[in-house]
Amino acid sequence: MESASKSQMRRVRTALDALVTERNDLETKLTYAESTIFALVRQNRELDNMLAETQAELTKRAGAGSLTNRIYTAPKAAATTSTLGASPSIHGSMRLTGTDWIGGSWLVVPASNSLLGPTESAWQEGKTQEALNLLTAVSNRDDLYPAEEIEVDLLFSAILRAARQPRRALEYAEKALRISDEYGLVEVVGKIYFHRGLSFLHISRYADAAWCFVLASSTEGHVQQAEANWEIAEKKRMENYPWAGISEAL
């Protein structure tokens, strides 16, 4: 009789353990889903801003003549001009090819050569400290536009990751994101997420990294790199932390 009672208690305990495990698994999945929704809401907000700006620009052009003709005869650079008006766009003067990479983490853009060229050259030659010194001098200038500050911060992030300082690299990527949010520079958000993703990848935050690469997957010049790094991040997440969700702060 006592043996039967113990056997029944073991079955009850086993069933209870299974229920607890299932509950914990569901809570983890819910956290991941909530974090994904949070990131999607933020991305949707950014897309709404881009749409509003595009509609405003099209309305302004329509007043000067045929809307259709204006769309097809306008120079490409006009579509990528910084939202600051007077601020020069360092993305709109060329079509990125995605072929000129340093270390697989930094895309060299000829249009920003006057600002970042010496730093990029020093880094590419293996002179990391010299590159950081040069970039520090650039960052200390008081005539930088917000879009240029972002480029400087992202290059800092790339160099520091290569120097095995991923947490400092993430700090610069986060700073770049704050600047883009403050000034509404939505055209560089994808690139910022790419560098955030690489930083997260280096500190083993694989779910956050994977999601950043999703948000960067349509960024001009970065598509292939974003997809390749997403595969790496997702594989590592499944191997090491399949239960991990996206950080709410992402």
mmCIF file of C-alpha atoms in Angstrom, residues 102 105-107 123 132 135 152-164 169-170 172-173 195 198-199 202:
data_model
loop_
_atom_site.group_PDB
_atom_site.id
_atom_site.type_symbol
_atom_site.label_atom_id
_atom_site.label_comp_id
_atom_site.label_asym_id
_atom_site.label_seq_id
_atom_site.Cartn_x
_atom_site.Cartn_y
_atom_site.Cartn_z
ATOM 1 C CA ILE A 102 37.515 46.539 -44.508
ATOM 2 C CA SER A 105 32.586 44.997 -41.144
ATOM 3 C CA TRP A 106 33.082 48.441 -42.691
ATOM 4 C CA LEU A 107 31.947 49.562 -46.134
ATOM 5 C CA TRP A 123 43.196 50.920 -40.213
ATOM 6 C CA LEU A 132 41.827 55.670 -33.560
ATOM 7 C CA LEU A 135 39.306 59.410 -35.826
ATOM 8 C CA VAL A 152 32.424 58.749 -37.219
ATOM 9 C CA ASP A 153 30.753 56.815 -34.398
ATOM 10 C CA LEU A 154 30.070 53.803 -36.619
ATOM 11 C CA LEU A 155 33.692 53.725 -37.793
ATOM 12 C CA PHE A 156 34.767 53.873 -34.139
ATOM 13 C CA SER A 157 32.475 50.915 -33.546
ATOM 14 C CA ALA A 158 33.983 48.914 -36.406
ATOM 15 C CA ILE A 159 37.595 49.577 -35.384
ATOM 16 C CA LEU A 160 36.951 48.790 -31.720
ATOM 17 C CA ARG A 161 35.275 45.493 -32.606
ATOM 18 C CA ALA A 162 38.320 44.542 -34.646
ATOM 19 C CA ALA A 163 40.459 45.520 -31.633
ATOM 20 C CA ARG A 164 38.436 43.104 -29.479
ATOM 21 C CA ALA A 169 32.027 49.300 -29.970
ATOM 22 C CA LEU A 170 28.391 48.831 -28.945
ATOM 23 C CA TYR A 172 29.409 53.999 -30.192
ATOM 24 C CA ALA A 173 26.704 52.226 -32.201
ATOM 25 C CA HIS A 195 26.864 47.748 -36.656
ATOM 26 C CA LEU A 198 27.924 42.986 -35.213
ATOM 27 C CA SER A 199 28.578 44.343 -31.718
ATOM 28 C CA HIS A 202 30.699 39.768 -30.508
#
